[in-house]
Short mmCIF file of C-alpha atoms in Angstrom, two decimals:
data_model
loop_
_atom_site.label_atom_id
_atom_site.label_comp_id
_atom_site.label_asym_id
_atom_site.label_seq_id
_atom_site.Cartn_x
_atom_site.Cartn_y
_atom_site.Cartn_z
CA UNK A 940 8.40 18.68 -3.90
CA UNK A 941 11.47 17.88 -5.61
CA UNK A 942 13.88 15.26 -3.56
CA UNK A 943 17.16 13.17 -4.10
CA UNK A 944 17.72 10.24 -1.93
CA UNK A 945 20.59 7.87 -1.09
CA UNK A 946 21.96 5.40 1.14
CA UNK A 947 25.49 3.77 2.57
CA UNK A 948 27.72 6.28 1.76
CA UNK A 949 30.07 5.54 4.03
CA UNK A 950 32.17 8.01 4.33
CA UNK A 951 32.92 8.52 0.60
CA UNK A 952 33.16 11.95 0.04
CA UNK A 953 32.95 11.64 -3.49
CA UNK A 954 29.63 10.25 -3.07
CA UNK A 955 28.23 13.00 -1.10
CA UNK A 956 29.01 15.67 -3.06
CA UNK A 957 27.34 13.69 -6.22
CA UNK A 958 24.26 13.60 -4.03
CA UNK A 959 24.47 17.46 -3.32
CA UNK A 960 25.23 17.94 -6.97
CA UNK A 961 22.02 15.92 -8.44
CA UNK A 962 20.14 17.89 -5.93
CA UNK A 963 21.37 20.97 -7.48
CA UNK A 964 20.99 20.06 -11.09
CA UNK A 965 17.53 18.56 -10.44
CA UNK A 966 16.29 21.64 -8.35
CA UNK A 967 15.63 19.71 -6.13
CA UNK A 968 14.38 20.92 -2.06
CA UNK A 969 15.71 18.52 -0.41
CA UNK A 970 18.84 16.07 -0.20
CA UNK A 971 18.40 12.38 2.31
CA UNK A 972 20.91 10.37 3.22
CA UNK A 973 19.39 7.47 4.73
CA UNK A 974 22.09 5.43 6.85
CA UNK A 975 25.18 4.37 7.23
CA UNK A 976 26.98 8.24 6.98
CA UNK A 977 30.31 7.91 8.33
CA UNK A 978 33.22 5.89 7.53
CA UNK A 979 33.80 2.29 8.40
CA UNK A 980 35.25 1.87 11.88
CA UNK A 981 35.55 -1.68 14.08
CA UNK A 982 38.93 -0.84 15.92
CA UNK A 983 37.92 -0.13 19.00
CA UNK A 984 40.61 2.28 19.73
CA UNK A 985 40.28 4.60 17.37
CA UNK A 986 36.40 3.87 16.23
CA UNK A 987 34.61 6.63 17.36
CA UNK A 988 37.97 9.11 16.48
CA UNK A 989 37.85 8.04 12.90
CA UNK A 990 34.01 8.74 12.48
CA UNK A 991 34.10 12.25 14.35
CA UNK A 992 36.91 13.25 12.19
CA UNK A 993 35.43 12.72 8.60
CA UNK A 994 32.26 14.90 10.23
CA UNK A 995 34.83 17.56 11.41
CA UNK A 996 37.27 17.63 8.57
CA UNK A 997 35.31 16.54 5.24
CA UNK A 998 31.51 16.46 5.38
CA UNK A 999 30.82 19.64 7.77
CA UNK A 1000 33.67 21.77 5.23
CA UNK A 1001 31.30 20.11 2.27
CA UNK A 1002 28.20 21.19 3.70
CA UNK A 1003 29.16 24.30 4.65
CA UNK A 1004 30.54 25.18 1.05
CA UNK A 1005 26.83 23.86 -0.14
CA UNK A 1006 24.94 26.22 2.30
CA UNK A 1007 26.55 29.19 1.12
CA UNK A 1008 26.00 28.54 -2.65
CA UNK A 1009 22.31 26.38 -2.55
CA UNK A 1010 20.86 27.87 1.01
CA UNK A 1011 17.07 26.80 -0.49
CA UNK A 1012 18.37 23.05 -0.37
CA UNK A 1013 18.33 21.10 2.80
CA UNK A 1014 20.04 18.04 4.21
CA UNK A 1015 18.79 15.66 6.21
CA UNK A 1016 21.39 12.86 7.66
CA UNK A 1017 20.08 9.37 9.34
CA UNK A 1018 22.58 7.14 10.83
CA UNK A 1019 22.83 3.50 10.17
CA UNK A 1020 24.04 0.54 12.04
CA UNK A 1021 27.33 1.04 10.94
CA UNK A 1022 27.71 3.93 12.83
CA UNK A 1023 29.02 4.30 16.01
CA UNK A 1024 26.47 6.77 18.44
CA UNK A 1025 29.08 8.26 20.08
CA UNK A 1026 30.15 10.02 16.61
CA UNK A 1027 26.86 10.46 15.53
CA UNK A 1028 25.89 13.07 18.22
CA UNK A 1029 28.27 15.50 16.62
CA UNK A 1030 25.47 16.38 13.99
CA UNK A 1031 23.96 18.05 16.75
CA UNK A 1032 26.80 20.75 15.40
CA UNK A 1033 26.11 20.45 11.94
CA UNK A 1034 22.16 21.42 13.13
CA UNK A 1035 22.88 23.92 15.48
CA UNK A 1036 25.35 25.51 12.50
CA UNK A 1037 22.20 25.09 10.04
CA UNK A 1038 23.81 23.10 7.43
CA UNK A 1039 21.63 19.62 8.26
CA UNK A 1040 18.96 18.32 10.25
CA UNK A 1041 19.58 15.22 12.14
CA UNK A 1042 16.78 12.26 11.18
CA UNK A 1043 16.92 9.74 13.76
CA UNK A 1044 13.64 9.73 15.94
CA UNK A 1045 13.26 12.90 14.27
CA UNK A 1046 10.28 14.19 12.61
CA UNK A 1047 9.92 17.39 10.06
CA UNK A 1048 7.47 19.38 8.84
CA UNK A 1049 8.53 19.80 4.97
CA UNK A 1050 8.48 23.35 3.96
CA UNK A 1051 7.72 23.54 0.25
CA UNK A 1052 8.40 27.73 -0.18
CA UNK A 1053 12.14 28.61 -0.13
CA UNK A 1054 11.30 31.15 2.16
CA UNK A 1055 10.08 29.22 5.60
CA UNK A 1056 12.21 26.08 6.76
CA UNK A 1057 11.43 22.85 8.04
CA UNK A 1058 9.93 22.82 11.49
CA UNK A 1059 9.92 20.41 14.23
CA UNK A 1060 6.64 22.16 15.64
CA UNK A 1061 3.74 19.95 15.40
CA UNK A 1062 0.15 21.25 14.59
CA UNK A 1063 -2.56 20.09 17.95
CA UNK A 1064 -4.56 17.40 17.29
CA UNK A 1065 -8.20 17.92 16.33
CA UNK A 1066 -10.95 15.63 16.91
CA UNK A 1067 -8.45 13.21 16.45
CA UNK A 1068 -6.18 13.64 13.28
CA UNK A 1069 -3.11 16.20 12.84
CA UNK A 1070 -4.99 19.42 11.71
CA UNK A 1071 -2.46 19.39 8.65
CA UNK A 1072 -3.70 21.24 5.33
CA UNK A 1073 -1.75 20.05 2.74
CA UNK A 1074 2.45 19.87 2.70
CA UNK A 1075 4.18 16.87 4.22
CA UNK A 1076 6.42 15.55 6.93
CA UNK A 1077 9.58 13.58 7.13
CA UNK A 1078 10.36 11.13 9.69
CA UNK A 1079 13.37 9.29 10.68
CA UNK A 1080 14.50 5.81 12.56
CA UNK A 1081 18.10 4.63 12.18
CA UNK A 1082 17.87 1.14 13.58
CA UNK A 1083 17.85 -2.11 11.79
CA UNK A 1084 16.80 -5.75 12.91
CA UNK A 1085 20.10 -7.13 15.09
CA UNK A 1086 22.63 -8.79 12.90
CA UNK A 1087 25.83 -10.81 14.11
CA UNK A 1088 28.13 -7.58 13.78
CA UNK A 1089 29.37 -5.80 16.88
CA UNK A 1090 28.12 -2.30 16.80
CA UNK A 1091 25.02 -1.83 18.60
CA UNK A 1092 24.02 1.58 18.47
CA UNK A 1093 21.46 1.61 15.72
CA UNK A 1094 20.23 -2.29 16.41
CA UNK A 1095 17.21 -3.64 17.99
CA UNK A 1096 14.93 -6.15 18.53
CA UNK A 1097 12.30 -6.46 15.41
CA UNK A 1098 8.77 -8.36 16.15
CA UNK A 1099 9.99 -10.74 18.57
CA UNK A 1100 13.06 -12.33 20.82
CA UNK A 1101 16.55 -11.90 19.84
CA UNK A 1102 17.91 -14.10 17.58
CA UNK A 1103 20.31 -16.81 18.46
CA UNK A 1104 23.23 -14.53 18.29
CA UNK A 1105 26.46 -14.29 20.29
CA UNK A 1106 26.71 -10.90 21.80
CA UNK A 1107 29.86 -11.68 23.17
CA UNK A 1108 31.66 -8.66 20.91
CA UNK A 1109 29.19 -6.29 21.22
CA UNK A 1110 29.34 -2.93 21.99
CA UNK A 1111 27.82 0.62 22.17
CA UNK A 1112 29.09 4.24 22.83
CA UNK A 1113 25.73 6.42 23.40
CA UNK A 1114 27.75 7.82 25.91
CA UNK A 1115 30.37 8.88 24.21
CA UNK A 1116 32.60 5.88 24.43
CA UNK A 1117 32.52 2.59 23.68
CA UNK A 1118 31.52 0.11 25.65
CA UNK A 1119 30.47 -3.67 26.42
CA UNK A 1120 26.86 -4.33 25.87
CA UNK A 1121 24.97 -7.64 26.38
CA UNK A 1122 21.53 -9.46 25.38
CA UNK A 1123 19.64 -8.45 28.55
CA UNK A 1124 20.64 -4.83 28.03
CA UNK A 1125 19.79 -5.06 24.54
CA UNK A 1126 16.53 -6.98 25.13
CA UNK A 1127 15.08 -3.83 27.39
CA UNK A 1128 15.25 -1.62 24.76
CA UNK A 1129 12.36 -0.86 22.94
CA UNK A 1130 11.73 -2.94 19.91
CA UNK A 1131 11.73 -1.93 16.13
CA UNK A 1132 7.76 -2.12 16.36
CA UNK A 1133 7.24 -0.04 19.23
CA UNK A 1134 9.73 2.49 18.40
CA UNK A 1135 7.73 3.25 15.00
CA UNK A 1136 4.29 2.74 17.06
CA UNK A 1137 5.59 6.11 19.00
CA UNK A 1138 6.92 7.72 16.17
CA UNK A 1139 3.32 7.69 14.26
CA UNK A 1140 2.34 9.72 16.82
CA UNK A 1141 4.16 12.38 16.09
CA UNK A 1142 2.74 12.85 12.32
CA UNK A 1143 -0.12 11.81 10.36
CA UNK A 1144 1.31 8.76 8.86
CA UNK A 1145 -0.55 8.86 5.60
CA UNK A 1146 1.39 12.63 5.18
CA UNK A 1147 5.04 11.64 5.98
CA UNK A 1148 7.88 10.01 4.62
CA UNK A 1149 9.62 8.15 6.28
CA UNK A 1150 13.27 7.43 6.01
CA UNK A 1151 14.12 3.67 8.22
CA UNK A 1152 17.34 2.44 7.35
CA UNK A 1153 16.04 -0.99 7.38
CA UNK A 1154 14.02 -2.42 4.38
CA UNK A 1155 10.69 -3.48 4.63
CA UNK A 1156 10.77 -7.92 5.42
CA UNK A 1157 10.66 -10.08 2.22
CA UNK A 1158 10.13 -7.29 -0.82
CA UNK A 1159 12.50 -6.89 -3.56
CA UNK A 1160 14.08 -4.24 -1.03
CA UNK A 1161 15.88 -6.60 1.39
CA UNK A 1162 17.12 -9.22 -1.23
CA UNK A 1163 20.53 -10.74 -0.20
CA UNK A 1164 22.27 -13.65 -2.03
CA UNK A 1165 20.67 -17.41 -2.07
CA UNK A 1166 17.23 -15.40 -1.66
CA UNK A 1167 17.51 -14.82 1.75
CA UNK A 1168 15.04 -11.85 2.94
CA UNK A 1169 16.70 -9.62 6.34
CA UNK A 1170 14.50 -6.65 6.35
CA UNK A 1171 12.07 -5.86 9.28
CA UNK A 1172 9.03 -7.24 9.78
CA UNK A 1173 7.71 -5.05 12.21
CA UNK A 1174 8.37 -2.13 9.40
CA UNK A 1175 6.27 -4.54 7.30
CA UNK A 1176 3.34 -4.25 9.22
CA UNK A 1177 3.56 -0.81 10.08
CA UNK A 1178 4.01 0.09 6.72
CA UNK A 1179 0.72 -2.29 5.50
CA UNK A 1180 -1.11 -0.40 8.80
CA UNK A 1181 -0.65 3.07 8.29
CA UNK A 1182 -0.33 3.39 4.63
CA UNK A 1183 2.76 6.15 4.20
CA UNK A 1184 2.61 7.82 1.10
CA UNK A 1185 6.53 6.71 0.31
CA UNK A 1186 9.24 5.33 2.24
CA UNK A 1187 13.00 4.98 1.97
CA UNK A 1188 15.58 2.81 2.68
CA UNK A 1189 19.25 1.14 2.45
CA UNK A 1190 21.30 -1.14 4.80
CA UNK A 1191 20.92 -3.95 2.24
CA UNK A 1192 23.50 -2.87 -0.41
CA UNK A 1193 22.84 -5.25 -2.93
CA UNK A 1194 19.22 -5.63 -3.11
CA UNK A 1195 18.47 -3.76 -6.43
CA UNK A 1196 21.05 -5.73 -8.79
CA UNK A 1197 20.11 -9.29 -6.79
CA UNK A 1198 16.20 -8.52 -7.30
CA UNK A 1199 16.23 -5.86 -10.06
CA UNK A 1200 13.85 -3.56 -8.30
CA UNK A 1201 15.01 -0.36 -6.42
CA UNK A 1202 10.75 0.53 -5.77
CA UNK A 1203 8.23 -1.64 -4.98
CA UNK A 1204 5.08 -1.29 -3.73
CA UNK A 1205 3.17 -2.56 -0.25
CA UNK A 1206 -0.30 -1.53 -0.88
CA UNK A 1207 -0.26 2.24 -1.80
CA UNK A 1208 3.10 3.23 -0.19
CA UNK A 1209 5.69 3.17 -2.38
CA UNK A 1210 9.36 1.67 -0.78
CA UNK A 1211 12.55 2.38 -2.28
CA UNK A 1212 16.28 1.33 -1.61
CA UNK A 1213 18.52 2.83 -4.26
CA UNK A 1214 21.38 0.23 -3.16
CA UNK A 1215 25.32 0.67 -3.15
CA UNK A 1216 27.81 0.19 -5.47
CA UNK A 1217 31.32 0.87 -4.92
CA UNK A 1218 31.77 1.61 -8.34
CA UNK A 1219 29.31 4.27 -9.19
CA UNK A 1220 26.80 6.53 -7.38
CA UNK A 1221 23.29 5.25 -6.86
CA UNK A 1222 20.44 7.51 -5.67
CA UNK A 1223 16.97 8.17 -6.99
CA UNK A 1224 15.06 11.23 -7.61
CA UNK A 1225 11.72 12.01 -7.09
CA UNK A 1226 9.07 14.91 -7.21
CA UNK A 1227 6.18 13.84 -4.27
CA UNK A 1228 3.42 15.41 -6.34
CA UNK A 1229 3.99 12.74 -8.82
CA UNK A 1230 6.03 9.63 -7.56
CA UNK A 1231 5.14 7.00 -10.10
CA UNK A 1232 5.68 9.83 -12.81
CA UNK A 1233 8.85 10.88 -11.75
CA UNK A 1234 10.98 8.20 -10.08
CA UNK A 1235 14.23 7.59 -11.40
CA UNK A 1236 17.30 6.27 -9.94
CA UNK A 1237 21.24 6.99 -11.60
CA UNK A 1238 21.64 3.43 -12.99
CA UNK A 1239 18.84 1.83 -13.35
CA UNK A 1240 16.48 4.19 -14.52
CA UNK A 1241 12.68 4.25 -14.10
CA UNK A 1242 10.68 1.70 -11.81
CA UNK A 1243 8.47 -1.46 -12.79
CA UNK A 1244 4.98 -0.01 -12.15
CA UNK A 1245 2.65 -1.67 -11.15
CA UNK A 1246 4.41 -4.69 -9.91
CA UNK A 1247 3.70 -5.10 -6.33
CA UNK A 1248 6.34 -6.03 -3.11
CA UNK A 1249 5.08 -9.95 -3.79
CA UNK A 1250 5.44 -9.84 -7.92
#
């Protein structure tokens, strides 16, 4: 199965309709986004305004266009932590209209005919393990290991505690505006590791992809200047525990010209975060029959095989 991936568009048009057009000149069945969708927005005002407008007024016009002339090609959005929740929920529209399927805490069973669509119906459980023949699914979490920035929507706890942060300008809008938050509020919430715990129930995890905005902890994927590693941990482990056939990632723009890896490996799963570059489109494409045959990203071509996360 054919699939184009990128991350941190932030609200560039420009870049989403490159993504829709590789899709279309690589044949591709499916088009991922994974984080970070919407435009960037701190002014409290008019934060969650500015996000529900480019949904209303550039991507859903976009996407609609792409429907009617590729219908066989799906989209699947995740948010990132630069997105604000409250503007987020309006993809429930863009679902409901057919023209994407929302990712977060999502999970899909891949259709690989042009004729049936992705389902959210889950096979029963026999004797154990997902009574799944063949095909795939694709599985979503938005939320990233807390950072010093303000918006708290799509940020959690990782492993542990919270860091020594100052959540003194922090703020969420689930509810559809934005509000104060603070670190007991954000301490209740279910970590990074037991969010993914209950997602891995909803799959077999050695049959689905999963798309986490965050990167994997200390791989080539979450590389940031002076060496510094701020993936997640807990993805880490889960990742080294249930053996995914591929997963894909973002949120640290930078990583594949710091390290000069986009794909690495942790045991047999293959990670990749194409990066983001304001000056030219990055994404990678990929057929899932063949990943280490058929990887290749816009700028900096095929992977390093066989170098593990570590090399």
């Amino acid at each position: 199965m054919r699939l184009v991936y990128a991350a941190d568009l932030h609200g560039d048009i420009d870049s989403y309709r490159s993504l829709l057009d590789l899709a279309t000149t690589t044949d591709a069945r499916a088009a991922i986004v994974g984080g970070d969708l919407l435009p960037h927005a701190i002014t409290l005002r008019t934060a969650l305004q500015v996000q529900r407008d480019f949904i209303a007024e550039q991507l859903r016009p976009l996407l609609e266009l792409f429907r009617t002339r590729h219908p066989q090609i799906d989209v699947y959005l995740l948010p990132g932590n630069d997105d604000w929740a409250g503007a987020i929920m309006d993809l429930d529209q863009l679902e409901q209209a057919g023209l994407a399927f929302p990712l977060h805490e999502r999970v899909y069973r891949l259709s690989t005919t042009d004729a049936r669509p992705p389902t959210t119906e889950f096979n029963e459980v026999v004797g154990g393990r997902w009574s799944v023949v063949g095909g795939l699914w694709l599985a979503g979490y938005a939320c990233v290991p807390l950072t010093p920035f303000s918006i708290k929507d799509y940020e959690r706890r990782d492993d542990g505690p919270l860091p020594p942060f100052s959540f003194g300008m922090a703020y969420t809008s689930a509810g559809g505006e934005i509000q104060p938050t603070d670190a007991k509020v954000i301490a209740a919430q279910p970590s990074i590791a037991e969010a993914l715990v209950a997602l891995a129930q909803r799959s077999d995890p050695q049959r689905t992809i999963y798309v986490c905005h965050t990167p994997p902890f200390d791989t080539p994927l979450d590389t940031m200047p002076r060496g510094r590693h701020v993936g997640s941990k807990a993805l880490r482990t889960f990742i080294e525990q249930h053996a995914p056939p591929l997963t894909l990632h973002g949120h640290i723009h930078e990583a594949p010209e710091l390290s000069g890896r986009y794909a690495a490996q942790l045991g047999t799963t293959w990670s990749i975060n194409p990066g983001h570059d304001p000056r030219r489109f990055q994404a990678v494409t990929l057929d899932t029959d063949d990943l280490t045959g058929t990887m290749m990203h816009t700028t900096y071509g095929r992977p390093n095989i066989g170098l593990s996360a570590e090399d």
